[in-house]
């Protein structure tokens, strides 16, 4: 079972996850982080700014989950730009060590394989940060994605395009296709940390954590992982049947055990 940690605010979640990441980097200076975009991981990156200040992060490596296809990497809403702006620059990471799937149309046919090879060459992802879409997608693995899927091109659902339209001038500017790590790729990371905040994510979180394993709810794949941590605020936890048990378990957790 995934460990569910219910916190009082996104800031508290950010601090908790950032502490885990700092410990990881302290134990391994070239740790491989799995980076996610979207608004949800921002408190983690925010907390990391303070916690990593003064540490040598020059060896830290990273792999983003996904990218739009056909978007210019210099577009402010390409995930390459977002990762650069929200993670690489503020944390002082080496841009050469931070990878984002290549969404260029000219090379898209082998971009998935190339990305898988790069992750493998790095020895795999140590800690993968995840958000979750309102339809239960993780990365850009929309409903119907195979649990064994690898990095590949997907067609975004209308729902996801509508959800992400706020970052663009209009929904027509939101790309139709993306390249995303597969569910099988994500499941190979050594530790999954899925964050979700707000009422709008409550159904997706409950279905992912406590519902049946189903391709209809790609986030349910986390149930297959031996070390998955779900960090949610009260609103996002509001539909979890076992919320009291999760609180009890976390409150009684041995101090030596991280998340
Ligand atoms: C996008 C990203 C996902 C992210 C999701 C939720 O679709 N590809 O990785 O989890 O949005 O975004 P937010 O965190 O802004 O709710």
PDB file of C-alpha atoms and ligand atoms in Angstrom:
ATOM      1  CA  UNK A   1       0.000   0.000   0.000  1.00  0.00           C
ATOM      2  CA  UNK A   2       1.167   3.491  -0.746  1.00  0.00           C
ATOM      3  CA  UNK A   3       1.916   5.672   2.247  1.00  0.00           C
ATOM      4  CA  UNK A   4      -0.500   8.587   2.421  1.00  0.00           C
ATOM      5  CA  UNK A   5       0.623  11.681   4.312  1.00  0.00           C
ATOM      6  CA  UNK A   6      -2.059  14.279   4.967  1.00  0.00           C
ATOM      7  CA  UNK A   7      -0.583  17.714   5.599  1.00  0.00           C
ATOM      8  CA  UNK A   8      -2.194  21.024   6.432  1.00  0.00           C
ATOM      9  CA  UNK A   9      -0.997  23.016   3.452  1.00  0.00           C
ATOM     10  CA  UNK A  10       0.914  22.855   0.179  1.00  0.00           C
ATOM     11  CA  UNK A  11       3.774  24.627   1.976  1.00  0.00           C
ATOM     12  CA  UNK A  12       3.949  21.840   4.565  1.00  0.00           C
ATOM     13  CA  UNK A  13       3.969  19.298   1.746  1.00  0.00           C
ATOM     14  CA  UNK A  14       6.736  21.202   0.022  1.00  0.00           C
ATOM     15  CA  UNK A  15       8.864  21.231   3.163  1.00  0.00           C
ATOM     16  CA  UNK A  16       8.344  17.506   3.779  1.00  0.00           C
ATOM     17  CA  UNK A  17       9.246  16.437   0.257  1.00  0.00           C
ATOM     18  CA  UNK A  18      12.127  18.911   0.002  1.00  0.00           C
ATOM     19  CA  UNK A  19      13.633  17.453   3.181  1.00  0.00           C
ATOM     20  CA  UNK A  20      13.523  13.986   1.637  1.00  0.00           C
ATOM     21  CA  UNK A  21      15.197  15.279  -1.536  1.00  0.00           C
ATOM     22  CA  UNK A  22      17.942  17.045   0.417  1.00  0.00           C
ATOM     23  CA  UNK A  23      18.658  13.828   2.325  1.00  0.00           C
ATOM     24  CA  UNK A  24      18.849  11.999  -0.976  1.00  0.00           C
ATOM     25  CA  UNK A  25      21.322  14.535  -2.398  1.00  0.00           C
ATOM     26  CA  UNK A  26      23.357  14.436   0.814  1.00  0.00           C
ATOM     27  CA  UNK A  27      23.628  10.670   0.482  1.00  0.00           C
ATOM     28  CA  UNK A  28      24.402  10.792  -3.237  1.00  0.00           C
ATOM     29  CA  UNK A  29      25.643  13.995  -4.824  1.00  0.00           C
ATOM     30  CA  UNK A  30      24.671  12.832  -8.325  1.00  0.00           C
ATOM     31  CA  UNK A  31      21.155  11.787  -7.329  1.00  0.00           C
ATOM     32  CA  UNK A  32      18.700  11.475 -10.203  1.00  0.00           C
ATOM     33  CA  UNK A  33      15.517  13.447  -9.645  1.00  0.00           C
ATOM     34  CA  UNK A  34      12.330  12.886 -11.601  1.00  0.00           C
ATOM     35  CA  UNK A  35      10.888  16.336 -12.169  1.00  0.00           C
ATOM     36  CA  UNK A  36       7.253  17.217 -12.758  1.00  0.00           C
ATOM     37  CA  UNK A  37       5.664  20.354 -14.117  1.00  0.00           C
ATOM     38  CA  UNK A  38       2.255  21.804 -13.293  1.00  0.00           C
ATOM     39  CA  UNK A  39       1.407  23.962 -10.305  1.00  0.00           C
ATOM     40  CA  UNK A  40       1.412  21.140  -7.757  1.00  0.00           C
ATOM     41  CA  UNK A  41       5.185  20.572  -7.358  1.00  0.00           C
ATOM     42  CA  UNK A  42       5.948  24.295  -7.051  1.00  0.00           C
ATOM     43  CA  UNK A  43       5.930  24.304  -3.208  1.00  0.00           C
ATOM     44  CA  UNK A  44       8.553  21.547  -3.308  1.00  0.00           C
ATOM     45  CA  UNK A  45      10.817  23.562  -5.607  1.00  0.00           C
ATOM     46  CA  UNK A  46      10.172  26.648  -3.474  1.00  0.00           C
ATOM     47  CA  UNK A  47      11.189  24.830  -0.285  1.00  0.00           C
ATOM     48  CA  UNK A  48      14.242  23.368  -2.009  1.00  0.00           C
ATOM     49  CA  UNK A  49      15.585  26.851  -2.743  1.00  0.00           C
ATOM     50  CA  UNK A  50      16.180  27.513   0.925  1.00  0.00           C
ATOM     51  CA  UNK A  51      17.147  23.979   1.897  1.00  0.00           C
ATOM     52  CA  UNK A  52      19.714  23.536  -0.883  1.00  0.00           C
ATOM     53  CA  UNK A  53      21.322  26.953  -0.454  1.00  0.00           C
ATOM     54  CA  UNK A  54      25.016  26.506   0.228  1.00  0.00           C
ATOM     55  CA  UNK A  55      25.047  22.850  -0.882  1.00  0.00           C
ATOM     56  CA  UNK A  56      26.943  21.613  -3.914  1.00  0.00           C
ATOM     57  CA  UNK A  57      24.261  20.576  -6.403  1.00  0.00           C
ATOM     58  CA  UNK A  58      26.527  20.582  -9.443  1.00  0.00           C
ATOM     59  CA  UNK A  59      26.296  16.799  -9.875  1.00  0.00           C
ATOM     60  CA  UNK A  60      22.524  16.455  -9.420  1.00  0.00           C
ATOM     61  CA  UNK A  61      20.800  14.995 -12.445  1.00  0.00           C
ATOM     62  CA  UNK A  62      17.169  15.228 -13.479  1.00  0.00           C
ATOM     63  CA  UNK A  63      14.618  13.919 -15.940  1.00  0.00           C
ATOM     64  CA  UNK A  64      11.342  15.682 -16.622  1.00  0.00           C
ATOM     65  CA  UNK A  65       8.243  13.584 -17.100  1.00  0.00           C
ATOM     66  CA  UNK A  66       6.916  15.058 -20.286  1.00  0.00           C
ATOM     67  CA  UNK A  67       6.870  17.723 -22.985  1.00  0.00           C
ATOM     68  CA  UNK A  68       4.473  19.042 -25.597  1.00  0.00           C
ATOM     69  CA  UNK A  69       5.117  17.942 -29.167  1.00  0.00           C
ATOM     70  CA  UNK A  70       5.824  20.635 -31.714  1.00  0.00           C
ATOM     71  CA  UNK A  71       6.262  23.458 -29.213  1.00  0.00           C
ATOM     72  CA  UNK A  72       9.369  25.592 -29.562  1.00  0.00           C
ATOM     73  CA  UNK A  73      11.598  24.800 -26.554  1.00  0.00           C
ATOM     74  CA  UNK A  74      12.001  28.564 -26.064  1.00  0.00           C
ATOM     75  CA  UNK A  75       8.206  29.025 -25.756  1.00  0.00           C
ATOM     76  CA  UNK A  76       7.587  30.102 -22.141  1.00  0.00           C
ATOM     77  CA  UNK A  77       5.138  27.233 -21.626  1.00  0.00           C
ATOM     78  CA  UNK A  78       7.253  24.453 -23.100  1.00  0.00           C
ATOM     79  CA  UNK A  79       8.084  22.115 -20.258  1.00  0.00           C
ATOM     80  CA  UNK A  80      11.763  22.713 -21.070  1.00  0.00           C
ATOM     81  CA  UNK A  81      11.211  26.404 -20.267  1.00  0.00           C
ATOM     82  CA  UNK A  82       9.118  25.637 -17.190  1.00  0.00           C
ATOM     83  CA  UNK A  83      11.735  23.258 -15.767  1.00  0.00           C
ATOM     84  CA  UNK A  84      14.487  25.790 -16.495  1.00  0.00           C
ATOM     85  CA  UNK A  85      12.547  28.637 -14.857  1.00  0.00           C
ATOM     86  CA  UNK A  86      11.125  26.781 -11.857  1.00  0.00           C
ATOM     87  CA  UNK A  87      13.834  24.270 -11.079  1.00  0.00           C
ATOM     88  CA  UNK A  88      17.172  24.586 -12.875  1.00  0.00           C
ATOM     89  CA  UNK A  89      17.783  28.306 -12.432  1.00  0.00           C
ATOM     90  CA  UNK A  90      16.465  28.854  -8.901  1.00  0.00           C
ATOM     91  CA  UNK A  91      18.185  25.736  -7.559  1.00  0.00           C
ATOM     92  CA  UNK A  92      21.402  26.355  -9.457  1.00  0.00           C
ATOM     93  CA  UNK A  93      21.389  22.950 -11.171  1.00  0.00           C
ATOM     94  CA  UNK A  94      23.600  22.194 -14.151  1.00  0.00           C
ATOM     95  CA  UNK A  95      21.329  22.543 -17.227  1.00  0.00           C
ATOM     96  CA  UNK A  96      23.416  19.933 -19.038  1.00  0.00           C
ATOM     97  CA  UNK A  97      22.362  17.347 -16.484  1.00  0.00           C
ATOM     98  CA  UNK A  98      18.656  18.097 -16.617  1.00  0.00           C
ATOM     99  CA  UNK A  99      16.810  16.300 -19.386  1.00  0.00           C
ATOM    100  CA  UNK A 100      13.397  16.969 -20.888  1.00  0.00           C
ATOM    101  CA  UNK A 101      11.864  14.739 -23.576  1.00  0.00           C
ATOM    102  CA  UNK A 102      12.529  16.157 -27.019  1.00  0.00           C
ATOM    103  CA  UNK A 103       9.223  17.250 -28.532  1.00  0.00           C
ATOM    104  CA  UNK A 104      10.708  18.366 -31.868  1.00  0.00           C
ATOM    105  CA  UNK A 105       8.635  16.926 -34.686  1.00  0.00           C
ATOM    106  CA  UNK A 106      11.681  16.132 -36.861  1.00  0.00           C
ATOM    107  CA  UNK A 107      13.040  13.570 -34.380  1.00  0.00           C
ATOM    108  CA  UNK A 108       9.857  12.541 -32.592  1.00  0.00           C
ATOM    109  CA  UNK A 109       9.838   9.013 -33.989  1.00  0.00           C
ATOM    110  CA  UNK A 110      12.835   7.986 -31.907  1.00  0.00           C
ATOM    111  CA  UNK A 111      12.594  10.579 -29.128  1.00  0.00           C
ATOM    112  CA  UNK A 112      10.890   8.131 -26.766  1.00  0.00           C
ATOM    113  CA  UNK A 113      13.538   5.457 -27.214  1.00  0.00           C
ATOM    114  CA  UNK A 114      16.297   8.053 -26.850  1.00  0.00           C
ATOM    115  CA  UNK A 115      14.806   9.255 -23.576  1.00  0.00           C
ATOM    116  CA  UNK A 116      14.471   5.734 -22.185  1.00  0.00           C
ATOM    117  CA  UNK A 117      18.119   5.111 -23.077  1.00  0.00           C
ATOM    118  CA  UNK A 118      19.200   8.311 -21.316  1.00  0.00           C
ATOM    119  CA  UNK A 119      17.303   7.369 -18.140  1.00  0.00           C
ATOM    120  CA  UNK A 120      18.838   3.919 -18.221  1.00  0.00           C
ATOM    121  CA  UNK A 121      22.338   5.316 -18.795  1.00  0.00           C
ATOM    122  CA  UNK A 122      21.861   7.495 -15.704  1.00  0.00           C
ATOM    123  CA  UNK A 123      21.067   4.389 -13.658  1.00  0.00           C
ATOM    124  CA  UNK A 124      17.367   5.194 -13.304  1.00  0.00           C
ATOM    125  CA  UNK A 125      15.462   7.804 -11.343  1.00  0.00           C
ATOM    126  CA  UNK A 126      15.945   7.882  -7.559  1.00  0.00           C
ATOM    127  CA  UNK A 127      12.934   9.980  -6.604  1.00  0.00           C
ATOM    128  CA  UNK A 128      10.119  10.822  -8.976  1.00  0.00           C
ATOM    129  CA  UNK A 129       7.902  13.792  -8.161  1.00  0.00           C
ATOM    130  CA  UNK A 130       4.384  13.439  -9.560  1.00  0.00           C
ATOM    131  CA  UNK A 131       1.252  15.543  -9.767  1.00  0.00           C
ATOM    132  CA  UNK A 132      -2.067  14.140 -10.899  1.00  0.00           C
ATOM    133  CA  UNK A 133      -4.533  15.472 -13.445  1.00  0.00           C
ATOM    134  CA  UNK A 134      -8.226  15.827 -12.666  1.00  0.00           C
ATOM    135  CA  UNK A 135      -8.829  12.775 -14.888  1.00  0.00           C
ATOM    136  CA  UNK A 136      -6.223  10.787 -12.988  1.00  0.00           C
ATOM    137  CA  UNK A 137      -3.376  11.143 -15.466  1.00  0.00           C
ATOM    138  CA  UNK A 138       0.225  11.161 -14.304  1.00  0.00           C
ATOM    139  CA  UNK A 139       2.889  12.660 -16.527  1.00  0.00           C
ATOM    140  CA  UNK A 140       0.758  12.930 -19.629  1.00  0.00           C
ATOM    141  CA  UNK A 141      -0.417   9.319 -19.444  1.00  0.00           C
ATOM    142  CA  UNK A 142      -4.036   9.864 -20.239  1.00  0.00           C
ATOM    143  CA  UNK A 143      -6.782   7.346 -19.383  1.00  0.00           C
ATOM    144  CA  UNK A 144      -6.237   4.158 -21.364  1.00  0.00           C
ATOM    145  CA  UNK A 145      -2.454   4.192 -20.979  1.00  0.00           C
ATOM    146  CA  UNK A 146      -0.799   0.821 -20.553  1.00  0.00           C
ATOM    147  CA  UNK A 147       0.777   0.139 -17.174  1.00  0.00           C
ATOM    148  CA  UNK A 148       3.780  -1.167 -19.112  1.00  0.00           C
ATOM    149  CA  UNK A 149       4.100   1.886 -21.360  1.00  0.00           C
ATOM    150  CA  UNK A 150       7.438   3.559 -22.029  1.00  0.00           C
ATOM    151  CA  UNK A 151       8.214   7.107 -23.160  1.00  0.00           C
ATOM    152  CA  UNK A 152       6.109   7.777 -26.238  1.00  0.00           C
ATOM    153  CA  UNK A 153       3.808  10.218 -27.990  1.00  0.00           C
ATOM    154  CA  UNK A 154       0.262  10.575 -26.663  1.00  0.00           C
ATOM    155  CA  UNK A 155      -2.745  12.605 -27.741  1.00  0.00           C
ATOM    156  CA  UNK A 156      -3.949  14.924 -24.991  1.00  0.00           C
ATOM    157  CA  UNK A 157      -7.582  14.659 -23.936  1.00  0.00           C
ATOM    158  CA  UNK A 158      -9.822  17.669 -24.383  1.00  0.00           C
ATOM    159  CA  UNK A 159     -10.054  17.825 -20.573  1.00  0.00           C
ATOM    160  CA  UNK A 160      -6.281  18.134 -20.192  1.00  0.00           C
ATOM    161  CA  UNK A 161      -6.096  20.721 -22.945  1.00  0.00           C
ATOM    162  CA  UNK A 162      -8.812  22.711 -21.178  1.00  0.00           C
ATOM    163  CA  UNK A 163      -7.031  22.342 -17.816  1.00  0.00           C
ATOM    164  CA  UNK A 164      -3.780  23.573 -19.343  1.00  0.00           C
ATOM    165  CA  UNK A 165      -5.322  26.339 -21.481  1.00  0.00           C
ATOM    166  CA  UNK A 166      -4.758  28.761 -18.587  1.00  0.00           C
ATOM    167  CA  UNK A 167      -1.054  28.756 -19.425  1.00  0.00           C
ATOM    168  CA  UNK A 168      -1.661  29.731 -23.050  1.00  0.00           C
ATOM    169  CA  UNK A 169      -3.470  32.605 -24.771  1.00  0.00           C
ATOM    170  CA  UNK A 170      -6.278  30.277 -25.811  1.00  0.00           C
ATOM    171  CA  UNK A 171      -7.105  26.578 -25.889  1.00  0.00           C
ATOM    172  CA  UNK A 172      -6.266  26.559 -29.590  1.00  0.00           C
ATOM    173  CA  UNK A 173      -2.649  27.224 -28.650  1.00  0.00           C
ATOM    174  CA  UNK A 174      -2.431  24.147 -26.397  1.00  0.00           C
ATOM    175  CA  UNK A 175      -0.636  21.433 -28.382  1.00  0.00           C
ATOM    176  CA  UNK A 176      -2.628  18.347 -29.321  1.00  0.00           C
ATOM    177  CA  UNK A 177       0.191  15.893 -28.692  1.00  0.00           C
ATOM    178  CA  UNK A 178       2.801  15.301 -26.051  1.00  0.00           C
ATOM    179  CA  UNK A 179       5.706  13.004 -25.344  1.00  0.00           C
ATOM    180  CA  UNK A 180       5.592  11.477 -21.892  1.00  0.00           C
ATOM    181  CA  UNK A 181       7.389   8.944 -19.780  1.00  0.00           C
ATOM    182  CA  UNK A 182       5.177   5.876 -19.722  1.00  0.00           C
ATOM    183  CA  UNK A 183       3.579   4.374 -16.644  1.00  0.00           C
ATOM    184  CA  UNK A 184       6.111   1.557 -16.917  1.00  0.00           C
ATOM    185  CA  UNK A 185       8.906   4.139 -17.008  1.00  0.00           C
ATOM    186  CA  UNK A 186       7.549   5.927 -13.951  1.00  0.00           C
ATOM    187  CA  UNK A 187       7.145   2.657 -12.057  1.00  0.00           C
ATOM    188  CA  UNK A 188      10.857   1.954 -12.475  1.00  0.00           C
ATOM    189  CA  UNK A 189      11.813   5.009 -10.400  1.00  0.00           C
ATOM    190  CA  UNK A 190      12.975   3.931  -6.948  1.00  0.00           C
ATOM    191  CA  UNK A 191      10.668   6.215  -4.973  1.00  0.00           C
ATOM    192  CA  UNK A 192       7.458   7.848  -6.196  1.00  0.00           C
ATOM    193  CA  UNK A 193       6.179  10.973  -4.458  1.00  0.00           C
ATOM    194  CA  UNK A 194       2.769  12.046  -5.701  1.00  0.00           C
ATOM    195  CA  UNK A 195       1.422  15.385  -4.507  1.00  0.00           C
ATOM    196  CA  UNK A 196      -2.113  16.749  -4.808  1.00  0.00           C
ATOM    197  CA  UNK A 197      -3.830  19.765  -3.350  1.00  0.00           C
ATOM    198  CA  UNK A 198      -7.392  21.044  -3.342  1.00  0.00           C
ATOM    199  CA  UNK A 199     -10.888  19.665  -3.647  1.00  0.00           C
ATOM    200  CA  UNK A 200     -10.567  19.379  -7.419  1.00  0.00           C
ATOM    201  CA  UNK A 201      -8.072  16.539  -7.005  1.00  0.00           C
ATOM    202  CA  UNK A 202      -9.984  14.628  -4.298  1.00  0.00           C
ATOM    203  CA  UNK A 203     -11.705  12.155  -6.651  1.00  0.00           C
ATOM    204  CA  UNK A 204      -8.540  11.464  -8.636  1.00  0.00           C
ATOM    205  CA  UNK A 205      -6.540  10.885  -5.445  1.00  0.00           C
ATOM    206  CA  UNK A 206      -9.130   8.529  -3.925  1.00  0.00           C
ATOM    207  CA  UNK A 207      -9.381   6.555  -7.155  1.00  0.00           C
ATOM    208  CA  UNK A 208      -5.599   6.379  -7.585  1.00  0.00           C
ATOM    209  CA  UNK A 209      -4.869   5.285  -4.012  1.00  0.00           C
ATOM    210  CA  UNK A 210      -7.910   3.207  -3.060  1.00  0.00           C
ATOM    211  CA  UNK A 211      -9.716   2.398  -6.296  1.00  0.00           C
ATOM    212  CA  UNK A 212      -9.199  -0.547  -8.602  1.00  0.00           C
ATOM    213  CA  UNK A 213      -6.098  -0.809 -10.744  1.00  0.00           C
ATOM    214  CA  UNK A 214      -7.352   0.382 -14.072  1.00  0.00           C
ATOM    215  CA  UNK A 215      -6.054   1.942 -17.236  1.00  0.00           C
ATOM    216  CA  UNK A 216      -9.006   4.309 -16.963  1.00  0.00           C
ATOM    217  CA  UNK A 217      -7.270   5.920 -13.992  1.00  0.00           C
ATOM    218  CA  UNK A 218      -3.547   5.938 -14.849  1.00  0.00           C
ATOM    219  CA  UNK A 219      -2.610   7.193 -11.367  1.00  0.00           C
ATOM    220  CA  UNK A 220      -3.792   3.863  -9.934  1.00  0.00           C
ATOM    221  CA  UNK A 221      -0.490   2.457 -11.283  1.00  0.00           C
ATOM    222  CA  UNK A 222       1.171   3.814  -8.134  1.00  0.00           C
ATOM    223  CA  UNK A 223      -0.422   0.921  -6.240  1.00  0.00           C
ATOM    224  CA  UNK A 224       1.997  -1.372  -8.050  1.00  0.00           C
ATOM    225  CA  UNK A 225       5.027   0.469  -6.693  1.00  0.00           C
ATOM    226  CA  UNK A 226       6.840  -0.800  -3.585  1.00  0.00           C
ATOM    227  CA  UNK A 227       7.733   2.702  -2.364  1.00  0.00           C
ATOM    228  CA  UNK A 228       5.109   5.290  -3.194  1.00  0.00           C
ATOM    229  CA  UNK A 229       4.329   8.284  -0.987  1.00  0.00           C
ATOM    230  CA  UNK A 230       1.194  10.338  -1.527  1.00  0.00           C
ATOM    231  CA  UNK A 231       1.330  13.810   0.020  1.00  0.00           C
ATOM    232  CA  UNK A 232      -2.026  15.591   0.071  1.00  0.00           C
ATOM    233  CA  UNK A 233      -3.737  18.443   1.845  1.00  0.00           C
ATOM    234  CA  UNK A 234      -7.031  17.946   3.688  1.00  0.00           C
ATOM    235  CA  UNK A 235      -9.112  18.963   0.676  1.00  0.00           C
ATOM    236  CA  UNK A 236      -7.400  16.526  -1.677  1.00  0.00           C
ATOM    237  CA  UNK A 237      -7.672  13.827   1.020  1.00  0.00           C
ATOM    238  CA  UNK A 238     -11.362  14.441   1.596  1.00  0.00           C
ATOM    239  CA  UNK A 239     -12.610  11.389  -0.359  1.00  0.00           C
ATOM    240  CA  UNK A 240     -10.110   8.876   1.050  1.00  0.00           C
ATOM    241  CA  UNK A 241     -11.908   6.116   2.944  1.00  0.00           C
ATOM    242  CA  UNK A 242      -8.930   5.292   5.126  1.00  0.00           C
ATOM    243  CA  UNK A 243      -7.911   8.888   5.917  1.00  0.00           C
ATOM    244  CA  UNK A 244      -8.004   8.291   9.677  1.00  0.00           C
ATOM    245  CA  UNK A 245      -5.778   5.262   9.357  1.00  0.00           C
ATOM    246  CA  UNK A 246      -3.275   7.228   7.255  1.00  0.00           C
ATOM    247  CA  UNK A 247      -3.169   9.969   9.898  1.00  0.00           C
ATOM    248  CA  UNK A 248      -2.719   7.406  12.680  1.00  0.00           C
ATOM    249  CA  UNK A 249       0.031   5.610  10.787  1.00  0.00           C
ATOM    250  CA  UNK A 250       1.977   8.768  10.037  1.00  0.00           C
ATOM    251  CA  UNK A 251       1.597  10.098  13.579  1.00  0.00           C
ATOM    252  CA  UNK A 252       3.067   6.849  14.912  1.00  0.00           C
ATOM    253  CA  UNK A 253       5.823   6.499  12.391  1.00  0.00           C
ATOM    254  CA  UNK A 254       9.280   5.706  13.774  1.00  0.00           C
ATOM    255  CA  UNK A 255      11.402   8.860  13.764  1.00  0.00           C
ATOM    256  CA  UNK A 256      14.237   7.168  11.842  1.00  0.00           C
ATOM    257  CA  UNK A 257      11.999   6.352   8.913  1.00  0.00           C
ATOM    258  CA  UNK A 258      11.760   9.005   6.229  1.00  0.00           C
ATOM    259  CA  UNK A 259       8.816   9.201   3.865  1.00  0.00           C
TER     260      UNK A 259
HETATM  261  C1  LIG B   1      -0.077  18.418 -16.566  1.00  0.00           C
HETATM  262  C2  LIG B   1       1.246  17.702 -16.338  1.00  0.00           C
HETATM  263  C3  LIG B   1       1.148  16.719 -15.193  1.00  0.00           C
HETATM  264  C4  LIG B   1       0.520  17.397 -13.990  1.00  0.00           C
HETATM  265  C5  LIG B   1      -0.871  17.864 -14.329  1.00  0.00           C
HETATM  266  C6  LIG B   1      -1.580  18.544 -13.160  1.00  0.00           C
HETATM  267  O1  LIG B   1      -0.949  17.672 -17.328  1.00  0.00           O
HETATM  268  N1  LIG B   1       1.692  17.003 -17.492  1.00  0.00           N
HETATM  269  O2  LIG B   1       2.445  16.239 -14.874  1.00  0.00           O
HETATM  270  O3  LIG B   1       0.466  16.494 -12.914  1.00  0.00           O
HETATM  271  O4  LIG B   1      -0.763  18.799 -15.388  1.00  0.00           O
HETATM  272  O5  LIG B   1      -1.245  19.887 -13.116  1.00  0.00           O
HETATM  273  P1  LIG B   1      -1.394  20.808 -11.837  1.00  0.00           P
HETATM  274  O6  LIG B   1      -0.354  20.348 -10.892  1.00  0.00           O
HETATM  275  O7  LIG B   1      -1.155  22.192 -12.314  1.00  0.00           O
HETATM  276  O8  LIG B   1      -2.765  20.572 -11.317  1.00  0.00           O
END
